[in-house]
Amino acid sequence: MKRAYSVSNILNKRFNTLDFEGVWKASLGQPDEAFSAIVWGGSSNGKTDFAVQFAKYLCNFGRVAYNSMEEGISHTYQMAMERHYMQSVEGKFTLLDREPWDEMVKRMKRHKSPQFLIVDSIQYAGITKKEYKELKEYMKSKNKGLIFLSHAQGREPKGALAQFIRYDVDIKIPVEGFRAFPQGRLNGGGEPYTIWHEGAAKYHGDIK
C-alpha cells in the first residue's frame, strides 16, 4: 500500500523547478524538472522548429536527447539545426537517428543519461499505452523531463494514444501558424510563444 500524505506533508514538500526566464517563462512558467509535455500541430506549422528551439533552451538545465523516430538524420533536420545555431550547445544535445523504443529506454536508464528526452513523433514510436506510462513514471522517478511530438488531426493530437498522452501530461502545447499556445499545469506562463515572427505575422494577420 502506498504512503498516505497529510496536509502538512504536502505543503512542506519541496519541488525542484526549472528557472525559465524571458519568453520561455512567459509561455511555460517554471515547470518541475520532471515535467511531461506533448507538442502537436499540422504539417508546416512550426512544430519541429519549436521542438529544436525548446531543446536548445533546455540545454541550459541539462543534456537533451532528441529521438527523431520519424525523420531521422535528414537534410531538413540539418537545416533546422543550422537555423537555430545548435552548434552553441555542442556536447549538451544528442540526436538519436530513429532509435527503436526499447533501445531508447535502455539509453535513458544508463548511468548519467540525459536530463531531458524528446520523442518525435508518437505516431512513429509503435508503442502501447502501458509502455508510454512505464517510461513516463520512470522519468518522473528520476526527475527527468519527457516531451512528445505528435501529428494533428484537425486541431487535436492524432490517434488514441496521442489523445491519452495529451490528457495525461503536465503541459499541452498546440502549435499553429508558427506560434505555440501552452496549456495545462503551468507554474505561471500561458503566453503564446512565437516560433517564427514573420511567418506567424502573416498567418495570424498581426498588425506589428
XYZ file of C-alpha atoms in Angstrom:
208
model
C 0.000 0.000 0.000
C 1.318 3.435 -0.953
C 2.000 6.069 1.682
C -0.808 8.494 2.554
C 0.185 12.155 2.954
C -1.127 14.684 5.459
C -1.846 18.313 4.579
C 1.407 19.419 6.245
C 3.354 16.718 4.368
C 2.092 18.120 1.078
C 2.543 21.793 1.977
C 6.094 21.213 3.223
C 7.183 19.126 0.230
C 9.786 20.826 -1.951
C 9.845 20.513 -5.710
C 12.781 21.267 -7.985
C 11.626 23.702 -10.633
C 13.365 24.887 -13.788
C 14.173 28.592 -13.572
C 12.965 29.553 -17.037
C 13.413 33.219 -17.923
C 12.180 35.685 -20.521
C 9.844 34.430 -23.246
C 10.150 30.826 -22.017
C 8.985 31.784 -18.534
C 6.158 33.865 -20.010
C 4.986 30.853 -22.041
C 5.804 27.799 -19.918
C 6.262 29.286 -16.453
C 8.750 27.422 -14.280
C 7.851 23.732 -14.573
C 9.039 20.968 -12.315
C 12.252 19.436 -13.658
C 10.342 16.138 -14.019
C 7.700 17.735 -16.254
C 5.983 15.916 -19.109
C 4.648 17.569 -22.258
C 3.138 16.971 -25.672
C 3.566 19.280 -28.673
C 1.240 18.847 -31.637
C 0.332 20.647 -34.829
C -0.276 20.308 -38.528
C 2.450 19.932 -41.122
C 4.494 23.086 -41.871
C 3.173 24.984 -38.858
C 6.479 25.131 -36.969
C 6.254 22.085 -34.686
C 9.792 20.813 -35.368
C 11.299 24.295 -35.173
C 9.614 24.795 -31.805
C 10.984 21.457 -30.594
C 14.525 22.384 -31.675
C 14.271 25.809 -30.043
C 12.926 24.258 -26.856
C 15.652 21.595 -26.867
C 18.295 24.298 -27.228
C 16.861 26.219 -24.268
C 16.629 23.076 -22.130
C 20.370 22.574 -22.673
C 20.802 25.380 -20.113
C 19.476 22.948 -17.500
C 20.945 19.608 -18.571
C 21.712 17.367 -21.518
C 18.968 16.703 -24.073
C 18.389 13.579 -26.198
C 16.143 14.084 -29.241
C 14.913 10.832 -30.814
C 13.961 11.645 -34.406
C 11.922 8.484 -34.923
C 10.090 9.879 -37.913
C 12.606 11.900 -39.892
C 15.952 10.663 -38.611
C 19.115 12.429 -39.731
C 17.931 14.344 -42.791
C 18.717 17.478 -44.731
C 15.596 19.244 -43.458
C 16.514 18.472 -39.841
C 20.076 19.620 -40.523
C 18.684 22.932 -41.803
C 16.546 23.312 -38.663
C 19.656 22.830 -36.538
C 21.520 25.426 -38.615
C 18.643 27.923 -38.354
C 18.739 27.749 -34.573
C 22.543 27.695 -34.161
C 22.648 24.344 -32.390
C 26.447 24.459 -32.591
C 26.249 26.533 -29.404
C 25.004 23.502 -27.452
C 27.550 21.021 -28.783
C 28.082 18.350 -26.124
C 24.709 19.003 -24.488
C 22.421 17.927 -27.344
C 22.293 14.450 -28.898
C 20.204 13.442 -31.914
C 19.102 9.804 -31.986
C 18.591 8.538 -35.525
C 15.277 6.616 -35.479
C 16.351 4.752 -32.352
C 13.810 1.984 -31.551
C 11.731 2.479 -28.404
C 13.336 -0.342 -26.398
C 16.859 0.858 -27.164
C 15.898 4.414 -26.303
C 14.503 3.314 -22.939
C 17.709 1.391 -22.202
C 19.696 4.514 -23.063
C 17.674 6.609 -20.639
C 18.237 4.049 -17.869
C 22.010 4.216 -18.179
C 24.120 5.963 -15.562
C 24.340 9.703 -16.285
C 21.731 9.577 -19.043
C 20.381 12.888 -20.442
C 18.151 15.047 -18.251
C 15.541 15.532 -20.998
C 14.132 13.267 -23.701
C 12.194 14.420 -26.765
C 10.358 11.777 -28.825
C 9.435 12.804 -32.387
C 6.845 11.578 -33.060
C 4.472 9.441 -31.008
C 2.894 8.105 -34.213
C 6.236 6.511 -35.146
C 7.023 5.105 -31.691
C 4.909 1.969 -32.221
C 4.093 1.569 -28.547
C 1.167 0.815 -26.254
C -0.336 2.960 -23.545
C 1.369 0.696 -20.978
C 4.821 1.281 -22.497
C 4.216 5.023 -22.518
C 3.157 5.029 -18.870
C 6.153 2.933 -17.815
C 8.591 5.398 -19.393
C 6.764 8.416 -18.005
C 6.795 7.002 -14.466
C 10.479 6.085 -14.761
C 11.414 9.564 -15.968
C 9.407 11.140 -13.173
C 11.106 8.920 -10.569
C 14.495 10.169 -11.828
C 13.409 13.832 -12.002
C 13.829 13.927 -15.767
C 11.741 15.771 -18.345
C 9.836 13.999 -21.135
C 8.408 15.640 -24.269
C 6.443 14.037 -27.112
C 5.708 15.442 -30.543
C 2.519 14.442 -32.319
C 0.820 14.885 -35.661
C -2.527 16.645 -35.587
C -5.939 15.718 -36.880
C -7.734 18.997 -37.184
C -6.695 20.824 -34.020
C -6.313 17.689 -31.901
C -3.416 15.233 -31.479
C -3.802 12.398 -33.968
C -4.742 8.957 -32.658
C -5.959 7.382 -29.427
C -2.522 7.187 -27.781
C -1.682 10.809 -28.568
C -5.060 11.860 -27.159
C -4.386 9.850 -23.988
C -0.959 11.468 -23.614
C -2.494 14.896 -24.078
C -4.723 14.439 -21.039
C -2.016 12.709 -19.003
C 0.942 15.097 -19.323
C 1.589 18.308 -17.413
C 1.966 20.679 -20.346
C -0.017 20.658 -23.586
C 1.399 22.735 -26.450
C -0.640 23.036 -29.647
C 1.262 24.734 -32.475
C -0.477 26.646 -35.249
C 0.823 29.220 -37.686
C 4.314 29.341 -36.159
C 3.012 30.000 -32.657
C 2.843 27.673 -29.667
C -0.070 28.052 -27.248
C 0.875 26.393 -23.914
C -1.902 24.945 -21.763
C -2.188 22.680 -18.748
C -0.425 22.508 -15.383
C 1.804 25.549 -15.860
C 3.659 27.115 -12.947
C 2.984 30.581 -14.270
C 3.235 31.220 -18.007
C 0.447 30.768 -20.528
C 1.519 33.390 -23.077
C 1.803 32.295 -26.738
C 5.348 31.628 -27.918
C 6.276 32.845 -31.391
C 8.451 30.369 -33.275
C 8.979 32.420 -36.433
C 7.900 36.052 -36.270
C 7.447 36.750 -39.968
C 5.551 33.519 -40.624
C 3.365 33.992 -37.545
C 2.539 37.584 -38.509
C 1.430 36.506 -41.981
C -0.609 33.561 -40.720
C -2.342 35.344 -37.838
C -2.698 38.699 -39.572
C -0.748 40.610 -36.939
C -0.544 44.373 -37.341
C 3.004 44.529 -35.961
